[in-house]
Short mmCIF file of C-alpha atoms in Angstrom, two decimals:
data_model
loop_
_atom_site.label_atom_id
_atom_site.label_comp_id
_atom_site.label_asym_id
_atom_site.label_seq_id
_atom_site.Cartn_x
_atom_site.Cartn_y
_atom_site.Cartn_z
CA MET A 1 187.70 235.28 64.97
CA LYS A 2 190.26 235.64 62.20
CA ALA A 3 192.18 238.82 61.37
CA LEU A 4 193.99 240.05 58.28
CA VAL A 5 196.83 242.58 58.48
CA ILE A 6 197.08 244.61 55.26
CA ILE A 7 200.45 246.21 54.54
CA PRO A 8 200.96 248.33 51.40
CA THR A 9 204.55 248.34 50.13
CA TYR A 10 206.70 250.24 47.69
CA ASN A 11 210.46 249.70 47.88
CA GLU A 12 210.45 248.13 51.35
CA LYS A 13 213.03 245.36 50.80
CA ASP A 14 214.99 246.52 53.85
CA ASN A 15 211.96 246.05 56.13
CA ILE A 16 209.75 243.38 54.61
CA ARG A 17 211.25 240.21 56.10
CA ALA A 18 211.44 241.67 59.59
CA ILE A 19 207.95 243.19 59.55
CA LEU A 20 206.36 239.93 58.37
CA ASP A 21 208.13 237.97 61.07
CA ALA A 22 207.15 240.49 63.77
CA VAL A 23 203.48 240.62 62.71
CA LEU A 24 202.97 236.88 62.42
CA LYS A 25 204.34 236.36 65.94
CA GLN A 26 201.46 238.36 67.42
CA ALA A 27 198.68 235.77 67.04
CA ALA A 28 198.20 232.33 65.53
CA ASP A 29 194.90 233.29 63.85
CA LEU A 30 196.44 236.26 62.04
CA ASP A 31 197.27 236.39 58.33
CA VAL A 32 199.10 239.09 56.36
CA LEU A 33 198.36 240.53 52.93
CA ILE A 34 201.13 242.53 51.26
CA VAL A 35 199.82 244.89 48.58
CA ASP A 36 202.91 245.70 46.55
CA ASP A 37 202.90 248.49 43.97
CA GLY A 38 205.44 246.98 41.59
CA SER A 39 208.42 247.82 43.83
CA PRO A 40 211.53 248.22 41.64
CA ASP A 41 213.70 247.06 44.55
CA GLY A 42 212.16 243.57 44.47
CA THR A 43 209.99 243.76 47.58
CA GLY A 44 207.25 241.75 45.87
CA ASP A 45 209.72 239.05 44.83
CA ILE A 46 210.89 238.64 48.42
CA VAL A 47 207.29 238.24 49.59
CA GLU A 48 206.62 235.74 46.81
CA GLU A 49 209.48 233.57 48.05
CA LEU A 50 208.36 233.79 51.68
CA ARG A 51 204.77 232.85 50.90
CA LYS A 52 205.89 229.59 49.31
CA THR A 53 206.80 228.29 52.75
CA ASN A 54 204.23 230.17 54.86
CA PRO A 55 200.52 230.01 53.94
CA ARG A 56 199.75 232.89 56.31
CA ILE A 57 201.55 235.29 53.95
CA ASN A 58 199.58 236.56 50.96
CA LEU A 59 200.63 238.83 48.12
CA PHE A 60 198.61 241.15 45.88
CA ARG A 61 200.77 242.61 43.13
CA ARG A 62 199.87 245.83 41.35
CA PRO A 63 201.57 247.10 38.19
CA GLY A 64 202.91 250.37 39.56
CA LYS A 65 202.78 253.02 42.27
CA LEU A 66 199.04 253.66 42.47
CA GLY A 67 198.77 255.17 45.95
CA LEU A 68 198.09 254.28 49.57
CA GLY A 69 194.31 254.57 49.44
CA THR A 70 193.81 252.35 46.42
CA ALA A 71 196.25 249.83 47.92
CA TYR A 72 194.09 249.53 51.04
CA ILE A 73 190.89 249.36 48.98
CA ALA A 74 192.40 246.50 46.96
CA GLY A 75 193.42 244.82 50.20
CA PHE A 76 189.98 245.25 51.76
CA LYS A 77 188.29 243.78 48.71
CA TRP A 78 190.67 240.84 48.69
CA GLY A 79 190.04 240.23 52.39
CA LEU A 80 186.27 240.55 52.10
CA ALA A 81 186.36 237.74 49.53
CA HIS A 82 187.83 235.54 52.29
CA PRO A 83 186.47 234.65 55.75
CA TYR A 84 188.16 237.36 57.84
CA ASP A 85 186.39 239.12 60.70
CA TYR A 86 188.87 241.92 61.41
CA PHE A 87 191.08 243.99 59.11
CA ILE A 88 194.18 245.79 60.37
CA GLU A 89 195.98 248.56 58.47
CA MET A 90 199.63 249.20 59.19
CA ASP A 91 202.87 250.45 57.63
CA ALA A 92 205.79 248.26 56.59
CA ASP A 93 208.50 250.44 58.11
CA PHE A 94 208.00 249.72 61.85
CA SER A 95 206.59 253.19 62.50
CA HIS A 96 203.62 251.13 63.70
CA ASP A 97 204.77 248.71 66.39
CA PRO A 98 203.58 245.15 65.64
CA ASN A 99 203.45 244.52 69.39
CA GLU A 100 200.38 246.78 69.51
CA ILE A 101 198.36 244.38 67.34
CA PRO A 102 197.02 242.36 70.31
CA ASN A 103 195.83 245.63 71.89
CA LEU A 104 193.94 246.55 68.71
CA LEU A 105 192.34 243.11 68.62
CA ARG A 106 191.27 243.31 72.26
CA ALA A 107 189.73 246.74 71.75
CA ILE A 108 187.85 245.74 68.59
CA GLU A 109 185.87 243.15 70.55
CA ALA A 110 183.71 245.98 71.93
CA ASN A 111 184.00 248.43 69.02
CA ASP A 112 183.66 248.65 65.26
CA LEU A 113 186.78 250.67 64.45
CA VAL A 114 189.86 251.02 66.64
CA ILE A 115 192.53 253.62 65.89
CA GLY A 116 196.07 253.41 67.21
CA SER A 117 196.38 257.06 68.19
CA ARG A 118 199.54 259.17 68.38
CA TYR A 119 197.67 261.96 70.17
CA LYS A 120 195.33 260.21 72.59
CA ASP A 121 196.10 261.48 76.11
CA GLY A 122 199.25 263.27 74.99
CA ILE A 123 201.77 263.13 72.12
CA ARG A 124 203.61 259.86 71.45
CA VAL A 125 205.87 260.45 68.46
CA VAL A 126 209.56 259.53 68.25
CA ASN A 127 212.23 260.96 65.91
CA TRP A 128 210.04 263.48 64.10
CA PRO A 129 211.31 266.99 63.38
CA LEU A 130 209.26 269.70 65.07
CA SER A 131 207.99 270.94 61.69
CA ARG A 132 206.40 267.59 60.86
CA LEU A 133 204.84 267.28 64.29
CA ILE A 134 203.31 270.74 63.93
CA LEU A 135 201.99 269.81 60.47
CA SER A 136 200.45 266.59 61.76
CA LYS A 137 198.87 268.13 64.86
CA GLY A 138 197.64 271.08 62.80
CA ALA A 139 196.05 268.69 60.29
CA ALA A 140 194.28 266.84 63.10
CA LEU A 141 192.88 270.11 64.49
CA TYR A 142 191.84 271.20 60.98
CA VAL A 143 189.91 267.96 60.41
CA ARG A 144 188.14 268.15 63.77
CA LEU A 145 187.15 271.82 63.40
CA ILE A 146 185.69 271.43 59.91
CA SER A 147 184.12 267.98 60.11
CA GLY A 148 183.34 267.62 63.80
CA LEU A 149 184.95 264.17 63.74
CA PRO A 150 185.59 263.40 67.44
CA VAL A 151 188.97 261.73 66.92
CA ALA A 152 192.32 262.99 68.27
CA ASP A 153 194.35 261.42 65.45
CA PRO A 154 192.18 261.38 62.29
CA THR A 155 195.16 260.92 59.94
CA GLY A 156 196.55 257.92 61.85
CA GLY A 157 197.06 254.81 59.74
CA PHE A 158 197.27 252.04 62.36
CA LYS A 159 193.67 250.79 62.53
CA CYS A 160 191.46 247.78 63.00
CA PHE A 161 188.07 247.52 61.26
CA ARG A 162 185.29 245.05 61.82
CA ARG A 163 184.20 243.34 58.64
CA GLU A 164 180.76 244.95 58.96
CA VAL A 165 182.24 248.44 58.68
CA LEU A 166 183.98 247.71 55.39
CA GLU A 167 180.87 246.02 54.06
CA ALA A 168 178.79 249.11 54.93
CA ILE A 169 181.16 251.59 53.28
CA ALA A 170 180.89 251.78 49.51
CA LEU A 171 184.59 251.20 48.90
CA ASP A 172 184.42 252.24 45.25
CA SER A 173 183.09 255.65 46.35
CA VAL A 174 186.21 256.48 48.39
CA LYS A 175 187.82 259.49 46.69
CA SER A 176 191.10 260.07 48.51
CA ASN A 177 194.32 258.20 47.90
CA GLY A 178 197.00 259.61 50.19
CA TYR A 179 196.89 260.13 53.95
CA ALA A 180 193.49 261.78 53.50
CA PHE A 181 192.26 258.23 52.90
CA GLN A 182 192.53 257.64 56.64
CA VAL A 183 190.34 260.66 57.35
CA GLU A 184 187.75 259.62 54.78
CA MET A 185 187.41 256.04 56.03
CA THR A 186 187.07 257.11 59.66
CA TYR A 187 184.59 259.85 58.77
CA LYS A 188 182.42 257.49 56.74
CA ALA A 189 182.38 254.96 59.58
CA TRP A 190 181.49 257.67 62.11
CA MET A 191 178.67 259.09 60.00
CA GLN A 192 177.14 255.61 59.75
CA GLY A 193 177.10 255.38 63.52
CA PHE A 194 179.78 252.78 64.05
CA ARG A 195 181.55 252.78 67.39
CA ILE A 196 185.07 254.21 67.26
CA GLN A 197 187.72 253.97 69.96
CA GLU A 198 191.25 255.36 70.05
CA ILE A 199 193.97 253.59 71.97
CA PRO A 200 197.34 255.27 72.60
CA ILE A 201 200.36 254.01 70.66
CA THR A 202 203.91 255.28 70.23
CA PHE A 203 204.73 256.19 66.63
CA ALA A 204 208.40 255.93 65.64
CA ASP A 205 209.66 257.40 62.38
CA ARG A 206 210.97 254.83 59.88
CA TYR A 207 214.49 253.53 60.42
CA ALA A 208 215.00 252.14 56.90
CA GLY A 209 213.76 253.14 53.46
CA GLN A 210 212.36 256.46 52.28
CA SER A 211 209.29 258.41 53.36
CA LYS A 212 206.36 258.56 50.90
CA MET A 213 205.16 262.01 52.10
CA SER A 214 204.72 264.66 49.38
CA GLY A 215 203.15 268.06 48.83
CA GLY A 216 200.36 266.50 46.79
CA ILE A 217 199.40 264.25 49.69
CA VAL A 218 199.13 267.28 51.99
CA ARG A 219 197.01 269.24 49.49
CA GLU A 220 194.65 266.29 49.06
CA ALA A 221 194.15 266.12 52.82
CA LEU A 222 193.13 269.80 52.88
CA TRP A 223 190.31 269.55 50.34
CA ILE A 224 188.98 266.09 51.16
CA VAL A 225 187.63 267.30 54.52
CA TRP A 226 185.45 269.92 52.81
CA MET A 227 184.23 267.39 50.28
CA LEU A 228 183.22 264.95 53.02
CA THR A 229 181.40 267.50 55.16
CA ARG A 230 179.59 269.00 52.17
CA SER A 231 178.46 265.57 50.99
CA HIS A 232 176.84 265.02 54.40
CA GLY A 233 175.23 268.46 54.59
CA TYR A 234 177.90 269.72 57.03
CA ARG A 235 176.41 267.63 59.80
CA ARG A 236 178.51 267.39 62.93
CA ARG A 237 176.90 264.34 64.42
CA PRO A 238 176.87 260.68 63.49
CA ALA A 239 173.86 258.88 62.10
CA VAL A 240 171.86 256.37 64.16
CA LYS A 241 174.28 254.11 65.96
CA ARG A 242 174.65 250.58 64.67
CA SER A 243 175.10 247.60 66.92
CA PRO A 244 178.26 245.59 66.21
CA SER A 245 177.85 241.89 65.56
CA SER A 246 179.03 239.58 68.30
#
């Protein structure tokens, strides 16, 4: 079973070499796709050089900063055109620990979507100010109350999808582009009856580069939940459960 790790980048030259090295060490049957949004700092050029000597590194260049959600959609489509069974989302800044990748891959064997959760069985966040932690936990509660999505960390971005989940979701219909993208993808998978499991991870704030969080991203996350629940008739239960392929 072959897995693809998709990492969106924008101005990550300080992290890109180290994150690629750390990810590729996790498993021999693991490839990486960098989706670079025209980074002015030359991130894409660094990846281009690295891929010349390592066929497990792939690069998808985009002309400018088009957003997290569309970067993942582009990555999913690229991966679905190749023979990958599992698709992992993660950040380039080491806030997601590459050493957790084997745990995601073990859990996906019995599930359809696995979420590396900051809030499963407690809070595991390092170096965040209290205000950001309150915002994140409040957003998680907001999503659960409105949508009924039974996930402790619905905005978490460290995930592993089975190929069948991405094939079942109409990727071109995904509306959100910021961190609300994570909510929308998980909600769509849940409503189609796919099996979702959260595993606890420790999330560490980035040690190099600049955060991409903005007020627009937060506002998008607020309205997308209402749009999703309304589109499904405000149901608070998943559809008929699907059986994952073996």
